[in-house]
Short mmCIF file of C-alpha atoms in Angstrom, two decimals:
data_model
loop_
_atom_site.label_atom_id
_atom_site.label_comp_id
_atom_site.label_asym_id
_atom_site.label_seq_id
_atom_site.Cartn_x
_atom_site.Cartn_y
_atom_site.Cartn_z
CA THR A 1 -0.19 0.06 0.18
CA GLY A 2 2.92 2.28 0.83
CA ALA A 3 4.52 1.57 -2.51
CA ILE A 4 1.37 2.51 -4.41
CA SER A 5 0.69 5.75 -2.51
CA SER A 6 4.29 6.73 -3.37
CA LEU A 7 4.14 5.70 -7.12
CA GLN A 8 0.67 7.41 -7.38
CA ARG A 9 2.42 10.77 -5.90
CA GLN A 10 5.11 10.50 -8.14
CA MET A 11 2.47 10.02 -11.02
CA GLU A 12 0.72 12.91 -9.85
CA ILE A 13 3.85 15.14 -9.82
CA GLN A 14 4.62 14.00 -13.46
CA GLU A 15 1.27 14.86 -14.56
CA SER A 16 1.24 18.38 -13.09
CA LYS A 17 4.61 19.11 -14.67
CA LEU A 18 2.99 17.84 -18.04
CA ARG A 19 0.11 20.11 -17.49
CA ARG A 20 2.47 23.27 -16.75
CA ILE A 21 4.66 22.44 -19.82
CA SER A 22 1.61 22.38 -22.12
CA SER A 23 0.30 25.57 -20.76
CA GLU A 24 3.72 27.17 -21.55
CA LYS A 25 3.73 25.74 -24.88
CA GLU A 26 0.23 27.19 -25.62
CA ILE A 27 1.84 30.57 -24.26
CA LEU A 28 4.73 30.40 -26.65
CA GLN A 29 2.41 29.71 -29.48
CA LYS A 30 0.19 32.80 -28.43
CA GLN A 31 3.35 34.98 -28.35
CA LEU A 32 4.24 33.78 -31.72
CA GLY A 33 0.66 34.60 -33.17
CA GLU A 34 1.25 38.14 -31.58
CA ARG A 35 4.48 38.59 -33.36
CA GLU A 36 2.74 37.81 -36.64
CA VAL A 37 0.10 40.46 -35.86
CA GLN A 38 2.75 42.94 -35.18
CA LEU A 39 4.45 42.47 -38.42
CA GLN A 40 1.24 42.83 -40.05
CA ALA A 41 0.59 46.11 -38.36
CA VAL A 42 4.07 47.15 -39.66
CA PHE A 43 2.95 46.38 -43.25
CA ASP A 44 -0.21 48.29 -42.93
CA LYS A 45 1.68 51.31 -41.53
CA PHE A 46 3.99 51.51 -44.63
CA CYS A 47 0.89 51.27 -46.99
CA SER A 48 0.42 54.93 -46.04
CA LEU A 49 3.83 56.45 -47.03
CA THR A 50 4.93 57.33 -50.54
CA GLU A 51 6.20 54.58 -52.88
CA GLU A 52 9.83 55.42 -52.39
CA GLN A 53 9.65 55.88 -48.77
CA LYS A 54 7.75 52.69 -48.55
CA GLN A 55 10.34 50.97 -50.21
CA GLU A 56 13.34 52.36 -48.21
CA GLU A 57 11.54 52.20 -44.83
CA MET A 58 9.98 48.93 -45.57
CA MET A 59 13.55 47.54 -46.67
CA VAL A 60 15.25 48.80 -43.44
CA MET A 61 12.12 47.73 -41.27
CA MET A 62 11.68 44.59 -43.05
CA GLU A 63 15.32 43.57 -42.44
CA GLU A 64 15.25 44.43 -38.76
CA GLU A 65 12.03 42.92 -38.16
CA ASN A 66 12.97 39.77 -39.83
CA ARG A 67 16.10 39.59 -37.94
CA ASN A 68 14.18 39.96 -34.76
CA LEU A 69 11.34 37.87 -35.82
CA GLN A 70 13.77 34.97 -37.01
CA GLN A 71 15.62 35.36 -33.59
CA VAL A 72 12.17 35.05 -31.67
CA VAL A 73 10.90 32.02 -33.95
CA MET A 74 14.33 30.24 -33.72
CA GLU A 75 14.26 30.65 -29.67
CA GLN A 76 10.49 29.52 -29.69
CA GLU A 77 11.10 26.64 -31.98
CA SER A 78 13.79 25.65 -29.67
CA GLN A 79 11.93 25.91 -26.61
CA LEU A 80 9.10 23.89 -28.19
CA ALA A 81 11.26 21.04 -29.28
CA GLU A 82 12.64 20.99 -25.73
CA GLN A 83 9.10 21.21 -24.15
CA ASN A 84 7.77 18.35 -26.90
CA LYS A 85 10.77 16.19 -25.66
CA LEU A 86 10.02 16.74 -22.14
CA ILE A 87 6.43 16.16 -22.55
CA SER A 88 7.35 12.78 -24.37
CA GLU A 89 9.55 11.87 -21.36
CA LEU A 90 6.81 12.88 -18.90
CA GLN A 91 4.31 10.85 -20.73
CA GLU A 92 6.75 7.79 -20.77
CA THR A 93 7.45 8.37 -16.88
CA ILE A 94 3.61 8.59 -16.13
CA GLY A 95 2.92 5.51 -18.32
CA GLN A 96 5.96 3.60 -16.40
CA LEU A 97 4.61 4.68 -13.16
CA ARG A 98 1.03 3.53 -14.03
CA ALA A 99 2.55 0.00 -15.14
CA GLU A 100 4.48 -0.13 -11.56
CA VAL A 101 1.06 0.52 -9.94
CA VAL A 102 -0.65 -2.16 -11.74
CA THR A 103 2.22 -4.53 -10.92
CA THR A 104 2.46 -3.55 -7.37
CA ARG A 105 -1.38 -4.16 -7.09
CA LEU A 106 -1.08 -7.41 -8.73
CA GLN A 107 1.90 -8.50 -6.30
CA LEU A 108 -0.39 -7.48 -3.17
CA LEU A 109 -3.33 -9.42 -4.35
CA GLU A 110 -0.91 -12.54 -5.04
CA GLN A 111 0.49 -11.86 -1.58
CA LYS A 112 -3.06 -11.75 0.12
CA GLN A 113 -3.93 -14.88 -1.82
CA ALA A 114 -0.84 -16.90 -0.68
CA GLN A 115 -1.47 -15.45 2.81
CA LYS A 116 -5.16 -16.94 2.77
CA GLU A 117 -3.81 -20.34 1.34
CA ILE A 118 -1.00 -20.55 4.19
CA GLN A 119 -3.57 -19.59 6.95
CA SER A 120 -6.03 -22.21 5.57
CA GLN A 121 -3.07 -24.72 5.59
CA ALA A 122 -2.16 -23.68 9.08
CA GLU A 123 -5.89 -24.05 10.21
CA ALA A 124 -5.99 -27.45 8.66
CA LEU A 125 -2.70 -28.65 10.47
CA GLN A 126 -4.04 -27.38 13.88
CA HIS A 127 -7.38 -29.59 13.18
CA LYS A 128 -5.16 -32.31 12.34
CA GLU A 129 -3.06 -32.05 15.45
CA LEU A 130 -6.01 -31.92 17.76
CA GLN A 131 -7.26 -35.11 16.10
CA THR A 132 -3.90 -36.85 16.21
CA ARG A 133 -3.53 -35.81 20.09
CA VAL A 134 -6.96 -37.06 20.84
CA ALA A 135 -6.35 -40.46 19.00
CA LEU A 136 -2.94 -40.73 20.96
CA GLU A 137 -4.72 -39.90 24.22
CA ARG A 138 -7.22 -42.75 23.37
CA ILE A 139 -4.32 -45.26 22.35
CA SER A 140 -2.38 -44.24 25.47
CA THR A 141 -5.31 -45.02 27.80
CA LYS A 142 -6.06 -48.32 26.02
CA PHE A 143 -2.13 -49.11 26.17
CA GLU A 144 -2.15 -48.29 30.15
CA ARG A 145 -5.26 -50.41 30.63
CA TYR A 146 -3.91 -53.25 28.74
CA ARG A 147 -0.42 -52.91 30.51
CA SER A 148 -2.30 -52.93 33.87
CA LYS A 149 -4.15 -56.23 32.95
CA ILE A 150 -0.84 -57.63 31.95
CA ILE A 151 0.78 -56.85 35.03
CA GLN A 152 -2.24 -58.05 37.14
CA ALA A 153 -2.44 -61.20 35.26
CA THR A 154 1.29 -62.05 35.38
CA PHE A 155 1.92 -61.11 39.11
CA SER A 156 -1.29 -62.86 40.34
CA VAL A 157 0.38 -66.40 39.18
CA GLU A 158 1.17 -68.45 42.09
CA GLY A 159 5.00 -68.15 42.86
CA ILE A 160 5.66 -64.85 41.45
CA GLN A 161 6.44 -62.09 43.91
CA ASP A 162 4.30 -58.90 43.95
CA PRO A 163 6.40 -55.96 42.71
CA SER A 164 7.53 -53.46 45.19
CA GLY A 165 7.10 -50.56 43.13
CA GLU A 166 6.51 -49.00 39.75
CA LEU A 167 7.42 -51.67 36.89
CA THR A 168 9.27 -50.96 33.84
CA ASP A 169 8.15 -52.72 30.67
CA ASP A 170 11.39 -54.62 30.77
CA GLU A 171 10.51 -55.97 34.17
CA VAL A 172 7.15 -56.91 33.22
CA LEU A 173 8.43 -58.70 30.01
CA GLU A 174 11.15 -60.52 32.11
CA ALA A 175 8.14 -61.53 34.63
CA MET A 176 6.07 -62.74 31.48
CA GLN A 177 9.09 -64.71 30.18
CA LYS A 178 9.78 -66.61 33.37
CA ILE A 179 6.22 -67.69 33.70
CA PHE A 180 6.35 -68.76 30.08
CA ASN A 181 9.39 -70.66 30.69
CA GLU A 182 8.33 -72.33 33.84
CA ARG A 183 5.12 -73.45 32.04
CA THR A 184 7.10 -74.93 29.02
CA GLU A 185 9.42 -76.99 31.46
CA PHE A 186 6.31 -78.11 33.23
CA GLN A 187 4.59 -79.15 30.05
CA GLN A 188 7.71 -81.04 29.12
CA MET A 189 8.07 -82.81 32.40
CA LEU A 190 4.34 -83.95 31.90
CA LYS A 191 4.87 -85.28 28.31
CA ASN A 192 8.13 -87.25 29.68
CA LYS A 193 6.19 -88.69 32.49
CA GLY A 194 3.10 -89.66 30.23
CA SER A 195 5.63 -91.28 27.55
CA ARG A 196 7.10 -93.50 30.34
#
């Protein structure tokens, strides 16, 4: 938004310069017209003189006026050429500034769209995280119940000493393995006695 405001201010400044130069151009063209009117007035003045006076005076005045007018015309044409060049440059600058404003606005729209997509993804991830935590809590609860049942079943067997404190998973597995081994040995003994 700041970049767009800056570009718009620059564009307004350039357009103001363009208007000022166009106004100056019109003034110069008006002055050139006034010079032509003055020249016509000089011609009209000499029309009232005698033929010889006309010719002499006219030649002198014409030469002087021509020199003056040529100088003025050359200066004004030079100024007009410079102003036309400056007008072209200003119009080009204004066009570039407008293009930059459009580009900046498009970039802002793209950034807003990307921000919305990121926000949507973040919300989806948060929802998924919540679901995962709920599922994890359920699994943990089921695991703890299952572990508690295993411990209860394992240490309720005759000959197994009750645990003195909190058991680790390795200790539970060790107790279960001991029961399994003892039962396997007992079954093997029964088989051996039965075969005899």
